[in-house]
PDB file of N, CA and C in Angstrom:
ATOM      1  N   UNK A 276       0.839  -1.188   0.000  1.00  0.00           N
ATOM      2  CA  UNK A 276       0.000   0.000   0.000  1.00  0.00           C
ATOM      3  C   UNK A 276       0.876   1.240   0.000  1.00  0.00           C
ATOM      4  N   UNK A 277       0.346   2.063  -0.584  1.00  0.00           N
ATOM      5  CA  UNK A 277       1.228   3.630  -0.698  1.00  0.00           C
ATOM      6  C   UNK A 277       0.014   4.482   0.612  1.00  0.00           C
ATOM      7  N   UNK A 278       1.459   4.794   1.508  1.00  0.00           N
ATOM      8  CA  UNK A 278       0.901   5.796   2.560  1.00  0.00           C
ATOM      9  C   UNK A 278       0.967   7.066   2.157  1.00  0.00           C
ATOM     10  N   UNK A 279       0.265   7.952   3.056  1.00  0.00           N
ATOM     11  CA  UNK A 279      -0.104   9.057   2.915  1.00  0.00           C
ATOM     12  C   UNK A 279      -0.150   9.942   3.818  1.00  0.00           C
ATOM     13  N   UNK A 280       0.153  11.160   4.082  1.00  0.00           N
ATOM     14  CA  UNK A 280       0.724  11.501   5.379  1.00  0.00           C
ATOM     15  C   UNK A 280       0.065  13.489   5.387  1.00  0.00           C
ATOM     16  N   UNK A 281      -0.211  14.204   5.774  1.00  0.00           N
ATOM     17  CA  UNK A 281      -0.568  15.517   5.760  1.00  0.00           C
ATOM     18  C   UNK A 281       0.531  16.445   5.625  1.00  0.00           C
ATOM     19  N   UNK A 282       0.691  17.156   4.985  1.00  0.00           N
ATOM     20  CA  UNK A 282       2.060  18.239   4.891  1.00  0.00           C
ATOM     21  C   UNK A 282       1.599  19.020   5.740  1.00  0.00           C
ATOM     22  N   UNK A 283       0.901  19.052   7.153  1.00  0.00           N
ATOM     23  CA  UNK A 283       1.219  19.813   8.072  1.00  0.00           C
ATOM     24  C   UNK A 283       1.984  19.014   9.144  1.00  0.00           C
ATOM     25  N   UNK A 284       1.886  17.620   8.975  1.00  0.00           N
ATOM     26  CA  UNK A 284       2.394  17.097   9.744  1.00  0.00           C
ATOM     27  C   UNK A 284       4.176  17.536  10.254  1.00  0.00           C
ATOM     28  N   UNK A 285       4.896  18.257   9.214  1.00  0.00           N
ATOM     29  CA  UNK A 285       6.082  18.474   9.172  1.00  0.00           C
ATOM     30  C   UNK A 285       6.880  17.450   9.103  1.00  0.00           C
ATOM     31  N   UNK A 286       8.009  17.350   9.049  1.00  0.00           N
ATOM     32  CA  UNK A 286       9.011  16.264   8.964  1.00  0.00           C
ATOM     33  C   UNK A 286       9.655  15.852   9.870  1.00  0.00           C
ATOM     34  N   UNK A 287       9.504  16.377  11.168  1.00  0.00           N
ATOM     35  CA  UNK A 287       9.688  15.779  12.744  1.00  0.00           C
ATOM     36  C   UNK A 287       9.436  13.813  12.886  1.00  0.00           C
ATOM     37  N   UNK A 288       7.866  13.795  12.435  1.00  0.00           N
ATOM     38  CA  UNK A 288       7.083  13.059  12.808  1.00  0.00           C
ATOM     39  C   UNK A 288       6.678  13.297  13.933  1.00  0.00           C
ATOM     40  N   UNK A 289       6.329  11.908  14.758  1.00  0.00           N
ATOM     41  CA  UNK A 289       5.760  11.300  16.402  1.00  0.00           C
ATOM     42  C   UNK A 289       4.100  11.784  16.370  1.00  0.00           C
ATOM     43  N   UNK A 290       3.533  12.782  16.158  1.00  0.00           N
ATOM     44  CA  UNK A 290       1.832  12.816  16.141  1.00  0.00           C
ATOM     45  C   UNK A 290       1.298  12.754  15.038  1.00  0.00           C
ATOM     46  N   UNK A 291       1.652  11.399  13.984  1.00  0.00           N
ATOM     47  CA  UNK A 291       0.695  11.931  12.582  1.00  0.00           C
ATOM     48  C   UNK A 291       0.058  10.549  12.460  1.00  0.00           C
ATOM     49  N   UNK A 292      -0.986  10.890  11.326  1.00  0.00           N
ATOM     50  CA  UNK A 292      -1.621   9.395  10.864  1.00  0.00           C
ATOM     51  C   UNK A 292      -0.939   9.094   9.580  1.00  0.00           C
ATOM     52  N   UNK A 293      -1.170   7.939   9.004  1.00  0.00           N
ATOM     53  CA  UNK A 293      -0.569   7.911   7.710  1.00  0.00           C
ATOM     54  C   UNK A 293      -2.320   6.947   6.952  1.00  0.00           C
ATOM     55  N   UNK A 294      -2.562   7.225   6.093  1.00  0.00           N
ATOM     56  CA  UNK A 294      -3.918   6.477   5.304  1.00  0.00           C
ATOM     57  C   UNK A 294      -3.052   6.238   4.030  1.00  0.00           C
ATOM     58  N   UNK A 295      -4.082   4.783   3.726  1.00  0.00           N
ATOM     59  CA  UNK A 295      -3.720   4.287   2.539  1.00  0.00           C
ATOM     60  C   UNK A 295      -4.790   3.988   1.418  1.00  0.00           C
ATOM     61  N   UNK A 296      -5.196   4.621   0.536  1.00  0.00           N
ATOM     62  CA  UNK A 296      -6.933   4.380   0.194  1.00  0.00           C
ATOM     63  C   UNK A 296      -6.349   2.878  -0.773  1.00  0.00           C
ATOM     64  N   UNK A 297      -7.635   2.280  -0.937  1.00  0.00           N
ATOM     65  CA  UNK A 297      -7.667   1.036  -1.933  1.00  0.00           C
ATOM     66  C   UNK A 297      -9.066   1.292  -1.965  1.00  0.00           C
ATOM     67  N   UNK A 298      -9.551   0.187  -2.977  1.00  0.00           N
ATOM     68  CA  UNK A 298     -10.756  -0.266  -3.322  1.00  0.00           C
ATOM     69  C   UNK A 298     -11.477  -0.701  -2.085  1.00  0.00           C
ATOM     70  N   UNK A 299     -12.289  -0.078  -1.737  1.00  0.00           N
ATOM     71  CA  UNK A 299     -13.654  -0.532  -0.840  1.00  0.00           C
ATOM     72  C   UNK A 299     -13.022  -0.629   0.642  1.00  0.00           C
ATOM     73  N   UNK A 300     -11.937   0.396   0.654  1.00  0.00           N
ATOM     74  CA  UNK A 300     -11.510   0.446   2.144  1.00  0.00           C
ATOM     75  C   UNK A 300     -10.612   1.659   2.280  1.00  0.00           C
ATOM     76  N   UNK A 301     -10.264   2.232   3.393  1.00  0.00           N
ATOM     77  CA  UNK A 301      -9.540   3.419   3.931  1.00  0.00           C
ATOM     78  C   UNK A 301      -8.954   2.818   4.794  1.00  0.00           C
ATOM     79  N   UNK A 302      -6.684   3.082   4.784  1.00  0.00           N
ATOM     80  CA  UNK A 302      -6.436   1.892   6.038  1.00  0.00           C
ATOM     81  C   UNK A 302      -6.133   3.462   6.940  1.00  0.00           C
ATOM     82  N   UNK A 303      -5.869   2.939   7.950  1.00  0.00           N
ATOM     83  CA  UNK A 303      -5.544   4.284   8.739  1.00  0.00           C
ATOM     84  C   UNK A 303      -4.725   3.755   9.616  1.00  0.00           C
ATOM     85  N   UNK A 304      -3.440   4.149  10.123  1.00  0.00           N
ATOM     86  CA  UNK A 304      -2.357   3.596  10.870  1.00  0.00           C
ATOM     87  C   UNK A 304      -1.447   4.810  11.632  1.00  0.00           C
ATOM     88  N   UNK A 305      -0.671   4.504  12.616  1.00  0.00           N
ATOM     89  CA  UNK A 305       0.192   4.952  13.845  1.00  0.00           C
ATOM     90  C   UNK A 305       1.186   5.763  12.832  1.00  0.00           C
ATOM     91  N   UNK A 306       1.807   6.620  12.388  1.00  0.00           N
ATOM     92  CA  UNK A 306       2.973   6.676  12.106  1.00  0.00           C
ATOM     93  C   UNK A 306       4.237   6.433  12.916  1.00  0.00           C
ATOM     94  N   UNK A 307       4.073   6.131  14.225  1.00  0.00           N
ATOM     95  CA  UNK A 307       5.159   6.065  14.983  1.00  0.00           C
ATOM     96  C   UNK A 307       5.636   4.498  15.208  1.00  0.00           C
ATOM     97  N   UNK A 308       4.502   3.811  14.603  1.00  0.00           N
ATOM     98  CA  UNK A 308       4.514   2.664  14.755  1.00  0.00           C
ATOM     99  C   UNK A 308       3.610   1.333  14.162  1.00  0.00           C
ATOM    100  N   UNK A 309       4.353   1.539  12.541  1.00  0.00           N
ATOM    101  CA  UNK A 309       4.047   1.116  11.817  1.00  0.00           C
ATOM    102  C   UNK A 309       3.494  -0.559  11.519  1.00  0.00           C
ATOM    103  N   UNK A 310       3.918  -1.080  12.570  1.00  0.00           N
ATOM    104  CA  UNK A 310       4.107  -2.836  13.013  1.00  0.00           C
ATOM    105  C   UNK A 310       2.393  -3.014  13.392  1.00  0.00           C
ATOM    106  N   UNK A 311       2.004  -2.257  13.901  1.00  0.00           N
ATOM    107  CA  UNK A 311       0.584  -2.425  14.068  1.00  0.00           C
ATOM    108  C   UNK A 311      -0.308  -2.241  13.244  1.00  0.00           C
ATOM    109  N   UNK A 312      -1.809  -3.467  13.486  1.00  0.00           N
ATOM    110  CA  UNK A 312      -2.226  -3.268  12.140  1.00  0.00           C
ATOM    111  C   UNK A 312      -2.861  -2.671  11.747  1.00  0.00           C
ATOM    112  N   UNK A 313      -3.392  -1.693  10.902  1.00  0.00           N
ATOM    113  CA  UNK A 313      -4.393  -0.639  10.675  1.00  0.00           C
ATOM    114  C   UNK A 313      -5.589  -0.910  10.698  1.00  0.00           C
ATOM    115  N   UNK A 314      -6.282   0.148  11.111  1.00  0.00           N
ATOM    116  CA  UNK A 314      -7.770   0.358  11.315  1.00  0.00           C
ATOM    117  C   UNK A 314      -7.932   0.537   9.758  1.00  0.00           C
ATOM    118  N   UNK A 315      -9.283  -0.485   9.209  1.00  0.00           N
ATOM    119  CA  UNK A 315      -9.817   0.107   8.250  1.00  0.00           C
ATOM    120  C   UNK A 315     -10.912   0.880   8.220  1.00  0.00           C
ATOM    121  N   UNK A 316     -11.540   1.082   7.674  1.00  0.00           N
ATOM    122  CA  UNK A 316     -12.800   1.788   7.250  1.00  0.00           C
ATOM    123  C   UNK A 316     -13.394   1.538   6.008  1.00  0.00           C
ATOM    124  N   UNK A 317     -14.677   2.061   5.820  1.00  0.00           N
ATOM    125  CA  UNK A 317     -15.503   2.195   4.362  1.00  0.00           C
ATOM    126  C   UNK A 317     -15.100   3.769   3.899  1.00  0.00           C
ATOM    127  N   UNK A 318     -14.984   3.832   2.607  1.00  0.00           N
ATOM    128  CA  UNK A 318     -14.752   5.435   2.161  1.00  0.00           C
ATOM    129  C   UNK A 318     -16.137   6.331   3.109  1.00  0.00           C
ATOM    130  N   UNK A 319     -17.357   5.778   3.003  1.00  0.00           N
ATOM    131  CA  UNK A 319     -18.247   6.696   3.613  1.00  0.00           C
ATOM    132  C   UNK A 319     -18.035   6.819   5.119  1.00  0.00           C
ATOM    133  N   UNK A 320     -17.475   6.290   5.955  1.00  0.00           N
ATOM    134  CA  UNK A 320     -16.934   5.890   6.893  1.00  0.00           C
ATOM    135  C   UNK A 320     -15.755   7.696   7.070  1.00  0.00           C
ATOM    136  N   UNK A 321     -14.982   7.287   6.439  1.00  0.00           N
ATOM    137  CA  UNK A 321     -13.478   8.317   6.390  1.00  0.00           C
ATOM    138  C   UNK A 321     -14.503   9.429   5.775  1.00  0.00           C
ATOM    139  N   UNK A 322     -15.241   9.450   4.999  1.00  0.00           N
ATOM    140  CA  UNK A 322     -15.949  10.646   4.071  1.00  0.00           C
ATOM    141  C   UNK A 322     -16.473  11.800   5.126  1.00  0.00           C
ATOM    142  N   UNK A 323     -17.648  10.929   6.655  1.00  0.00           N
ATOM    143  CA  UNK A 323     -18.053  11.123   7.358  1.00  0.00           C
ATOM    144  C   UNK A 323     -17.144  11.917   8.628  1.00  0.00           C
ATOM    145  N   UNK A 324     -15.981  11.108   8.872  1.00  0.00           N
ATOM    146  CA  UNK A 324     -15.117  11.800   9.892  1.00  0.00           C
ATOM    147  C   UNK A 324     -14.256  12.835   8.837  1.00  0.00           C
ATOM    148  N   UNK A 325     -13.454  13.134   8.391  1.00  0.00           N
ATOM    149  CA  UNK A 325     -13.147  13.913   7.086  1.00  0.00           C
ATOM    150  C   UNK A 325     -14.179  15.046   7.580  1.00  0.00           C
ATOM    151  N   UNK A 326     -15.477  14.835   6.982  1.00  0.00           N
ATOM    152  CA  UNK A 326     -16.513  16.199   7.290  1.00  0.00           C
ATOM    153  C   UNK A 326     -16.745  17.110   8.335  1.00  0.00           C
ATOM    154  N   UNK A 327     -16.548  16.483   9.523  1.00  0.00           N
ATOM    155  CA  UNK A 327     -16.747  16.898  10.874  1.00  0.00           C
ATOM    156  C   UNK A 327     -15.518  17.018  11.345  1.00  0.00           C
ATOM    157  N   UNK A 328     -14.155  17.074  10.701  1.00  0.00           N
ATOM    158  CA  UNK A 328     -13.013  17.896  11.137  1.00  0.00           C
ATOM    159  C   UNK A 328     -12.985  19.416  10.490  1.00  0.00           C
ATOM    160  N   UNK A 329     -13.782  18.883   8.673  1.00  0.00           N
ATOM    161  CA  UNK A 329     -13.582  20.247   8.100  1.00  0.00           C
ATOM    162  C   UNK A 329     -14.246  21.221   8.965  1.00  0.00           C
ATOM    163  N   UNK A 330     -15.660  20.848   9.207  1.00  0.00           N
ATOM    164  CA  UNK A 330     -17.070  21.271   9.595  1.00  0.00           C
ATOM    165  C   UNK A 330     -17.496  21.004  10.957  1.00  0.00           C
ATOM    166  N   UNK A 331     -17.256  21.131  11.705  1.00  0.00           N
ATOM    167  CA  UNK A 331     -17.271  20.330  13.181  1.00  0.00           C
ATOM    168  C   UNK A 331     -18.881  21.216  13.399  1.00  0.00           C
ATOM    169  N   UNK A 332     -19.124  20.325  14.178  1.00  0.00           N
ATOM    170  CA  UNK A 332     -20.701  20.717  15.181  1.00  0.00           C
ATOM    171  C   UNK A 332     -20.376  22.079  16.014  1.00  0.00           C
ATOM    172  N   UNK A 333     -21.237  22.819  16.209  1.00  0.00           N
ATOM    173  CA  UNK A 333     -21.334  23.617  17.258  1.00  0.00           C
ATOM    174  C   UNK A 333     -21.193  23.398  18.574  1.00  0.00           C
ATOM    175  N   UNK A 334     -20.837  23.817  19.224  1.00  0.00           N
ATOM    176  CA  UNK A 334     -20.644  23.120  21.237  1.00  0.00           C
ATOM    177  C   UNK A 334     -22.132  24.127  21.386  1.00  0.00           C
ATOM    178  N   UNK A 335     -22.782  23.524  21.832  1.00  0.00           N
ATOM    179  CA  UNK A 335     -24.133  24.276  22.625  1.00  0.00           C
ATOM    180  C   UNK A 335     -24.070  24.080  24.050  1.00  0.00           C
TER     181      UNK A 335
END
């Protein structure tokens, strides 16, 4: 799988995610610690969290 990493993350590392998209799944993994196995997901799944970082809820 080809990872994927945020260019805000900077080039330090230690707090980032790394995702890997494929067909009919989103992997999502540690960057600090790659040996473990990734969380997958459904694209609508990642589509859903994705939205509510861009767009987050209101705190009432």
């Amino acid at each position: 799988m080809t990872w994927l990493w945020s260019s805000y993350s900077g080039t330090g590392g230690g707090n980032c995610i790394e995702v890997a998209v494929r067909p009919g799944a989103i992997h999502i993994r540690d960057s600090e610690d790659t040996r473990v196995q990734p969380l997958a997901v459904t694209p609508e799944t990642w589509a859903a969290f994705v939205g509510r970082i861009v767009h987050p809820c209101p705190v009432i």
